[in-house]
Tab-separated table of C-alpha atoms in Angstrom:
chain	number	residue	atom	x	y	z
A	6	MET	CA	86.970	11.217	44.282
A	7	GLY	CA	85.509	10.633	40.771
A	8	ILE	CA	84.939	12.982	37.941
A	9	ASP	CA	81.615	13.013	36.308
A	10	PRO	CA	81.580	12.808	32.529
A	11	PRO	CA	80.369	15.973	30.755
A	12	ALA	CA	76.624	15.846	29.876
A	13	ALA	CA	75.713	15.244	26.290
A	14	THR	CA	74.513	18.375	24.513
A	15	ALA	CA	71.026	18.551	23.083
A	16	ALA	CA	72.435	18.559	19.522
A	17	GLU	CA	74.202	15.236	20.342
A	18	LYS	CA	70.968	13.612	21.704
A	19	LYS	CA	68.685	14.743	18.860
A	20	PRO	CA	69.029	12.525	15.823
A	21	LYS	CA	70.102	14.360	12.605
A	22	GLN	CA	67.124	14.762	10.262
A	23	ASP	CA	67.452	13.677	6.583
A	24	THR	CA	67.825	16.524	4.176
A	25	VAL	CA	64.964	15.181	2.193
A	26	LEU	CA	62.645	15.895	5.092
A	27	LYS	CA	64.106	19.402	5.724
A	28	GLY	CA	61.351	21.876	6.928
A	29	LEU	CA	58.877	19.175	8.045
A	30	PRO	CA	58.034	18.012	11.581
A	31	ILE	CA	58.836	14.341	10.780
A	32	THR	CA	60.956	12.464	13.398
A	33	GLU	CA	59.649	8.892	13.573
A	34	LEU	CA	59.751	8.029	9.815
A	35	THR	CA	62.644	7.480	7.439
A	36	ALA	CA	62.760	9.456	4.212
A	37	ASP	CA	61.355	6.561	2.140
A	38	GLU	CA	58.613	5.952	4.630
A	39	ALA	CA	57.665	9.634	4.763
A	40	ILE	CA	57.685	9.975	0.900
A	41	LEU	CA	55.531	6.788	0.511
A	42	HIS	CA	53.110	8.084	3.081
A	43	ALA	CA	52.792	11.464	1.305
A	44	LEU	CA	52.298	9.703	-2.170
A	45	ASN	CA	49.626	7.403	-0.665
A	46	ARG	CA	47.717	10.261	1.002
A	47	LEU	CA	48.283	13.276	-1.395
A	48	ALA	CA	48.347	11.297	-4.643
A	49	TYR	CA	47.162	7.939	-6.149
A	50	GLY	CA	50.229	6.115	-4.875
A	51	PRO	CA	53.817	5.975	-6.039
A	52	ARG	CA	54.687	5.631	-9.749
A	53	PRO	CA	58.000	4.350	-11.066
A	54	GLY	CA	60.567	7.077	-10.277
A	55	ASP	CA	58.415	9.190	-8.045
A	56	ILE	CA	60.230	8.459	-4.881
A	57	GLU	CA	63.639	9.267	-6.486
A	58	ARG	CA	62.310	12.606	-7.897
A	59	ILE	CA	61.016	13.687	-4.544
A	60	LYS	CA	64.346	12.873	-3.017
A	61	GLN	CA	65.974	15.253	-5.467
A	62	ILE	CA	63.725	18.270	-4.736
A	63	GLY	CA	62.750	17.495	-1.080
A	64	LEU	CA	59.445	16.356	0.350
A	65	ALA	CA	58.396	19.891	1.521
A	66	LYS	CA	59.081	21.313	-1.987
A	67	TRP	CA	56.912	18.540	-3.550
A	68	ILE	CA	54.105	19.268	-1.109
A	69	GLU	CA	54.232	22.962	-1.875
A	70	GLN	CA	54.089	22.218	-5.635
A	71	GLN	CA	51.041	20.056	-5.194
A	72	LEU	CA	49.283	22.711	-3.216
A	73	ASN	CA	49.850	25.084	-6.103
A	74	PRO	CA	49.030	22.972	-9.090
A	75	ASN	CA	49.270	25.782	-11.607
A	76	SER	CA	53.009	25.885	-10.871
A	77	ILE	CA	53.477	22.418	-12.247
A	78	SER	CA	53.752	21.766	-15.961
A	79	ASP	CA	51.271	19.030	-17.046
A	80	SER	CA	51.762	19.240	-20.724
A	81	ALA	CA	52.628	15.539	-21.043
A	82	ALA	CA	49.330	14.408	-19.469
A	83	GLU	CA	47.356	17.039	-21.465
A	84	ALA	CA	48.875	15.783	-24.689
A	85	ARG	CA	47.298	12.319	-24.010
A	86	LEU	CA	43.879	13.968	-23.747
A	87	GLU	CA	44.002	15.554	-27.188
A	88	ILE	CA	42.122	12.497	-28.600
A	89	TYR	CA	39.030	13.199	-26.538
A	90	PRO	CA	37.187	16.145	-28.314
A	91	THR	CA	34.271	16.383	-25.800
A	92	LEU	CA	36.574	17.764	-23.084
A	93	ARG	CA	36.858	21.180	-24.833
A	94	MET	CA	33.154	21.502	-25.772
A	95	HIS	CA	30.536	23.541	-24.049
A	96	THR	CA	27.023	22.274	-23.257
A	97	PRO	CA	25.314	23.659	-26.353
A	98	GLN	CA	27.996	22.252	-28.625
A	99	LEU	CA	27.660	18.755	-26.931
A	100	LEU	CA	23.942	18.817	-27.350
A	101	ALA	CA	24.419	19.680	-31.106
A	102	GLU	CA	27.211	17.182	-31.706
A	103	TYR	CA	25.933	14.267	-29.584
A	104	PRO	CA	22.092	14.660	-29.650
A	105	ASN	CA	19.522	12.464	-28.027
A	106	PRO	CA	18.720	9.643	-30.503
A	107	LYS	CA	15.075	9.985	-29.998
A	108	GLN	CA	15.058	13.717	-30.469
A	109	ALA	CA	17.334	13.387	-33.548
A	110	ALA	CA	14.986	10.882	-35.055
A	111	LYS	CA	11.898	13.017	-34.343
A	112	GLN	CA	13.584	15.971	-35.996
A	113	GLU	CA	14.504	13.938	-38.974
A	114	LEU	CA	11.002	12.656	-39.239
A	115	ARG	CA	9.588	16.108	-38.858
A	116	ALA	CA	11.891	17.401	-41.713
A	117	GLN	CA	10.806	14.483	-43.942
A	118	ASN	CA	7.113	15.311	-43.371
A	119	GLN	CA	7.731	18.950	-44.030
A	120	ASN	CA	9.629	18.152	-47.299
A	121	PRO	CA	7.079	17.953	-50.128
A	122	ASN	CA	9.548	16.144	-52.445
A	123	SER	CA	9.858	13.320	-50.024
A	124	ASN	CA	8.201	10.045	-51.445
A	125	GLN	CA	8.621	8.198	-48.158
A	126	GLN	CA	5.333	7.430	-46.395
A	127	PRO	CA	4.910	8.520	-42.752
A	128	GLY	CA	4.384	5.026	-41.594
A	129	VAL	CA	7.603	3.718	-43.025
A	130	ALA	CA	9.597	6.671	-41.513
A	131	ALA	CA	8.068	6.036	-38.111
A	132	ALA	CA	8.987	2.281	-38.320
A	133	GLU	CA	12.632	3.307	-39.217
A	134	VAL	CA	12.686	5.772	-36.225
A	135	ILE	CA	11.511	2.921	-33.856
A	136	ALA	CA	14.090	0.483	-35.298
A	137	ARG	CA	16.958	2.981	-34.906
A	138	ASP	CA	15.738	3.717	-31.421
A	139	MET	CA	15.747	0.054	-30.392
A	140	GLN	CA	19.250	-0.507	-31.988
A	141	ALA	CA	20.730	2.403	-30.207
A	142	LYS	CA	19.295	1.316	-26.943
A	143	SER	CA	20.742	-2.255	-27.263
A	144	ALA	CA	24.100	-0.798	-28.304
A	145	ALA	CA	24.172	1.589	-25.429
A	146	GLN	CA	23.573	-0.989	-22.755
A	147	ASP	CA	25.780	-0.500	-19.696
A	148	PRO	CA	28.637	-3.098	-19.417
A	149	VAL	CA	27.717	-3.492	-15.776
A	150	GLN	CA	24.209	-4.500	-16.802
A	151	GLN	CA	25.644	-6.918	-19.408
A	152	THR	CA	27.800	-8.485	-16.626
A	153	ALA	CA	24.857	-8.744	-14.245
A	154	GLN	CA	22.703	-10.281	-17.008
A	155	GLY	CA	25.439	-12.820	-17.860
A	156	ALA	CA	25.780	-13.677	-14.130
A	157	ASP	CA	21.994	-14.312	-13.830
A	158	ALA	CA	22.109	-16.543	-16.948
A	159	ALA	CA	25.033	-18.525	-15.525
A	160	THR	CA	23.239	-18.859	-12.141
A	161	THR	CA	20.156	-20.194	-14.011
A	162	ALA	CA	22.139	-22.598	-16.013
A	163	MET	CA	23.847	-23.853	-12.855
A	164	ALA	CA	20.548	-24.377	-11.247
A	165	GLN	CA	19.082	-26.365	-14.221
A	166	GLU	CA	22.208	-28.552	-14.113
A	167	MET	CA	21.739	-29.201	-10.434
A	168	GLU	CA	18.120	-30.063	-10.833
A	169	SER	CA	18.963	-32.529	-13.656
A	170	THR	CA	21.260	-34.533	-11.416
A	171	PRO	CA	20.400	-38.343	-11.601
A	172	ALA	CA	17.988	-39.578	-8.966
A	173	ALA	CA	20.591	-42.336	-8.160
A	174	GLY	CA	22.293	-39.791	-6.020
A	175	LYS	CA	19.595	-39.601	-3.341
A	176	ALA	CA	20.472	-40.023	0.289
A	177	SER	CA	18.374	-39.743	3.606
A	178	ASP	CA	19.058	-37.630	6.590
A	179	SER	CA	18.580	-38.484	10.239
A	180	SER	CA	14.767	-38.238	9.922
A	181	GLY	CA	14.737	-40.514	7.016
A	182	ALA	CA	13.686	-37.877	4.510
A	183	ALA	CA	15.276	-38.262	1.118
A	184	ILE	CA	17.770	-35.509	0.123
A	185	LEU	CA	19.421	-34.976	-3.256
A	186	ALA	CA	23.111	-35.720	-3.266
A	187	PRO	CA	25.252	-35.425	-6.476
A	188	ALA	CA	26.813	-38.411	-7.867
A	189	ALA	CA	30.531	-39.084	-6.967
A	190	ASP	CA	31.724	-38.304	-10.440
A	191	THR	CA	29.472	-35.199	-10.989
A	192	PRO	CA	31.667	-32.024	-10.670
A	193	SER	CA	30.493	-28.869	-8.933
A	194	PRO	CA	28.765	-26.410	-11.160
A	195	MET	CA	31.121	-23.631	-9.975
A	196	LYS	CA	34.096	-25.864	-11.065
A	197	LEU	CA	32.823	-26.354	-14.626
A	198	ASN	CA	34.656	-24.631	-17.449
A	199	PRO	CA	32.625	-21.951	-19.342
A	200	PRO	CA	31.977	-24.220	-22.335
A	201	THR	CA	30.686	-26.934	-19.978
A	202	ARG	CA	28.184	-24.580	-18.400
A	203	GLY	CA	26.670	-24.026	-21.864
A	204	ALA	CA	28.058	-23.042	-25.110
A	205	SER	CA	25.494	-20.346	-25.796
A	206	GLN	CA	26.280	-18.607	-22.348
A	207	LYS	CA	28.975	-16.053	-22.310
A	208	ASP	CA	31.337	-15.955	-19.418
A	209	PRO	CA	30.435	-12.809	-17.338
A	210	LEU	CA	34.054	-12.483	-16.209
A	211	GLY	CA	35.399	-12.835	-19.772
A	212	MET	CA	35.201	-8.978	-20.389
A	213	ASP	CA	38.567	-7.347	-21.197
A	214	PRO	CA	39.066	-4.606	-18.631
A	215	ASN	CA	41.457	-2.856	-20.889
A	216	ALA	CA	38.932	-2.676	-23.752
A	217	VAL	CA	38.100	0.782	-25.079
A	218	PRO	CA	34.351	1.648	-24.666
A	219	ARG	CA	32.389	1.183	-27.826
A	220	ALA	CA	31.169	4.625	-27.933
A	221	ILE	CA	34.756	5.850	-28.328
A	222	SER	CA	36.131	3.058	-30.525
A	223	ASP	CA	33.275	3.336	-32.901
A	224	ASP	CA	33.552	7.215	-32.923
A	225	SER	CA	29.901	7.421	-32.487
A	226	LYS	CA	27.711	10.449	-31.939
A	227	ARG	CA	25.705	8.947	-29.257
A	228	PRO	CA	25.458	10.870	-25.875
A	229	GLN	CA	27.011	7.988	-24.079
A	230	ARG	CA	30.367	9.071	-25.643
A	231	VAL	CA	30.431	12.186	-23.496
A	232	VAL	CA	30.269	10.066	-20.322
A	233	GLU	CA	32.735	7.475	-21.542
A	234	GLU	CA	35.309	10.155	-22.342
A	235	LEU	CA	35.006	11.711	-18.993
A	236	ALA	CA	35.670	8.297	-17.303
A	237	MET	CA	38.641	7.575	-19.581
A	238	VAL	CA	40.118	11.023	-18.843
A	239	LYS	CA	39.711	10.746	-15.172
A	240	MET	CA	41.724	7.408	-15.324
A	241	LEU	CA	44.374	8.931	-17.517
A	242	ARG	CA	44.854	12.019	-15.320
A	243	ALA	CA	45.073	9.858	-12.190
A	244	ILE	CA	47.865	7.938	-13.779
A	245	TYR	CA	49.867	10.432	-15.768
A	246	SER	CA	49.157	13.857	-14.372
A	247	GLU	CA	51.900	15.499	-12.309
A	248	ARG	CA	49.228	17.438	-10.416
A	249	GLN	CA	48.369	14.589	-8.308
A	250	LEU	CA	46.726	16.334	-5.413
A	251	GLN	CA	44.588	18.332	-7.914
A	252	GLN	CA	43.209	15.005	-9.309
A	253	VAL	CA	42.499	13.627	-5.834
A	254	MET	CA	40.711	16.722	-4.668
A	255	ASP	CA	38.746	16.922	-7.966
A	256	ASP	CA	37.604	13.259	-7.450
A	257	PHE	CA	36.793	13.891	-3.884
A	258	TRP	CA	34.574	16.983	-4.437
A	259	PHE	CA	33.139	15.489	-7.571
A	260	ASN	CA	31.895	12.530	-5.492
A	261	HIS	CA	30.831	14.815	-2.658
A	262	PHE	CA	28.673	16.958	-4.916
A	263	ASN	CA	27.607	13.987	-6.976
A	264	VAL	CA	25.117	13.995	-9.861
A	265	PHE	CA	23.742	11.024	-11.817
A	266	ALA	CA	24.765	10.869	-15.400
A	267	GLY	CA	21.777	8.657	-16.334
A	268	LYS	CA	19.272	11.161	-15.350
A	269	GLY	CA	17.697	13.154	-18.244
A	270	GLN	CA	19.931	15.916	-19.561
A	271	VAL	CA	22.648	15.613	-16.939
A	272	LYS	CA	25.170	13.750	-19.151
A	273	TRP	CA	25.451	16.760	-21.363
A	274	TYR	CA	26.162	19.009	-18.408
A	275	LEU	CA	28.822	16.808	-16.758
A	276	THR	CA	31.735	17.970	-18.872
A	277	SER	CA	31.153	21.684	-17.948
A	278	TYR	CA	30.313	20.704	-14.364
A	279	GLU	CA	33.643	19.093	-13.667
A	280	ARG	CA	35.813	21.366	-15.817
A	281	ASP	CA	34.123	24.786	-14.865
A	282	VAL	CA	32.750	24.128	-11.475
A	283	ILE	CA	34.629	21.419	-9.563
A	284	GLN	CA	38.185	22.007	-10.793
A	285	PRO	CA	38.487	25.809	-10.338
A	286	HIS	CA	37.113	25.640	-6.753
A	287	ALA	CA	38.880	22.404	-5.531
A	288	PHE	CA	41.581	24.370	-3.585
A	289	GLY	CA	39.318	27.482	-2.855
A	290	LYS	CA	36.838	28.404	-0.199
A	291	PHE	CA	34.115	25.868	0.628
A	292	ARG	CA	31.396	28.574	0.480
A	293	ASP	CA	32.324	29.377	-3.115
A	294	LEU	CA	32.369	25.676	-4.060
A	295	VAL	CA	28.928	25.180	-2.544
A	296	THR	CA	27.407	28.195	-4.357
A	297	ALA	CA	28.986	27.144	-7.581
A	298	THR	CA	27.685	23.556	-7.479
A	299	ALA	CA	24.234	24.748	-6.291
A	300	GLN	CA	23.944	27.128	-9.301
A	301	SER	CA	25.316	24.824	-11.874
A	302	PRO	CA	22.849	23.424	-14.491
A	303	ALA	CA	23.977	19.823	-13.841
A	304	MET	CA	23.010	20.127	-10.043
A	305	LEU	CA	19.830	22.053	-10.812
A	306	PHE	CA	18.543	19.469	-13.163
A	307	TYR	CA	19.683	16.529	-11.013
A	308	LEU	CA	17.737	18.025	-8.017
A	309	ASP	CA	14.680	18.790	-10.191
A	310	ASN	CA	15.000	22.503	-9.119
A	311	PHE	CA	13.543	23.414	-12.604
A	312	LEU	CA	10.310	21.905	-11.466
A	313	SER	CA	10.177	23.608	-8.073
A	314	ALA	CA	7.079	25.791	-7.758
A	315	ASP	CA	5.053	27.420	-5.092
A	316	PRO	CA	1.792	25.612	-4.484
A	317	ASN	CA	0.153	29.062	-3.786
A	318	ALA	CA	1.750	30.579	-6.868
A	319	ALA	CA	-1.626	31.391	-8.518
A	320	GLN	CA	-2.928	33.320	-5.437
A	321	ARG	CA	0.391	35.061	-4.864
A	322	LEU	CA	0.594	36.147	-8.433
A	323	ALA	CA	-3.048	37.430	-8.317
A	324	ALA	CA	-2.268	39.505	-5.112
A	325	GLU	CA	0.752	40.872	-6.783
A	326	ARG	CA	-1.154	41.777	-9.895
A	327	ALA	CA	-3.902	43.566	-7.820
A	328	ALA	CA	-1.188	45.459	-5.892
A	329	ARG	CA	0.413	46.652	-9.263
A	330	GLN	CA	-2.884	47.840	-10.474
A	331	GLN	CA	-3.464	49.791	-7.312
A	332	MET	CA	-0.009	51.367	-7.648
A	333	ARG	CA	-0.709	52.358	-11.158
A	334	ARG	CA	-4.028	54.010	-10.211
A	335	ARG	CA	-2.159	56.112	-7.676
A	336	ALA	CA	0.507	56.844	-10.110
A	337	TYR	CA	-1.922	58.189	-12.748
A	338	GLY	CA	-3.875	60.274	-10.226
A	339	TYR	CA	-6.663	57.818	-9.428
A	340	PRO	CA	-6.860	57.818	-5.603
A	341	PRO	CA	-8.717	55.282	-3.580
A	342	ARG	CA	-12.532	55.417	-3.497
A	343	PRO	CA	-13.211	57.138	-0.117
A	344	PRO	CA	-11.007	60.218	-0.814
A	345	GLN	CA	-12.478	60.479	-4.253
A	346	GLN	CA	-16.031	60.472	-2.916
A	347	GLY	CA	-15.230	63.197	-0.334
A	348	ARG	CA	-13.625	65.385	-2.968
A	349	THR	CA	-16.797	65.076	-5.250
A	350	ARG	CA	-18.967	66.265	-2.346
A	351	ASN	CA	-16.882	69.277	-1.852
A	352	HIS	CA	-17.114	70.207	-5.484
A	353	SER	CA	-20.878	69.754	-5.601
A	354	SER	CA	-21.386	71.869	-2.435
A	355	ALA	CA	-19.050	74.617	-3.786
A	356	GLY	CA	-21.002	74.726	-7.040
């Protein structure tokens, strides 16, 4: 008669959870896999030393800190942002410090015309305004446009080189029609070095991705600097900020409630839009976020709400004006016409 072995207890069957994952319902991932998954989903990926730091405090504690960004000291990242002055400016100050070049030139021209001591002729001043406007416009050209133009120029150069292939390279297809085939010693245009494509053509891929934008490096007062600094700051925060989930959520909601910086006055509203509207509501209620974005000057201008008007506004205003006049008549003791006529007849009969 055999003796059955004692059944294994539940504690013995269940694998022991790593202390790093304590308090989390994670059973199928190792500690390193769980931390890496959290960094990829709640942050911009692991940085050197992130995994080791999370192991020291525990993954649950790290997630709790990320959900409460104000509990995390981010002084190191904020110190890197001190060189960008536009981040601390409000919209009126940005408009004053980085004015529209056309408006600034017009104001300068107006001031010169109003100054009786100025000996400069209006025609010369207007020509200088136009020259400065053209120079600012060429200097403020988007790097993406420059790359696209360079790519178009390179494509045109390749087409010209292919058309200039010697006629000796002709062949015929199955129908006997002559087709153009490059000579055996003619390299493909895509394999040519940039100097071979044309010395006057700049390589569209030769741009330095680490180059500081000209609006910042030149310390210019052009409006483009406001947008360039926002882009630089967004990258720096994504890399160095300890409030990683805050940066992820800010970027998500900023893209969700997106506005176009190249439209009119929007570029001057962007700093306040992200700082005062998106960031404070990133972890709040969605209703409050929608209301704040809908009422922000950046969104109002982007959606042309300042141009919204009732097509029947004139008729409605006329009706409202007539109603106000009628209410004034009643308030000052001037009743409508029928009662007034009846009261007049009564007075005449009594007399």
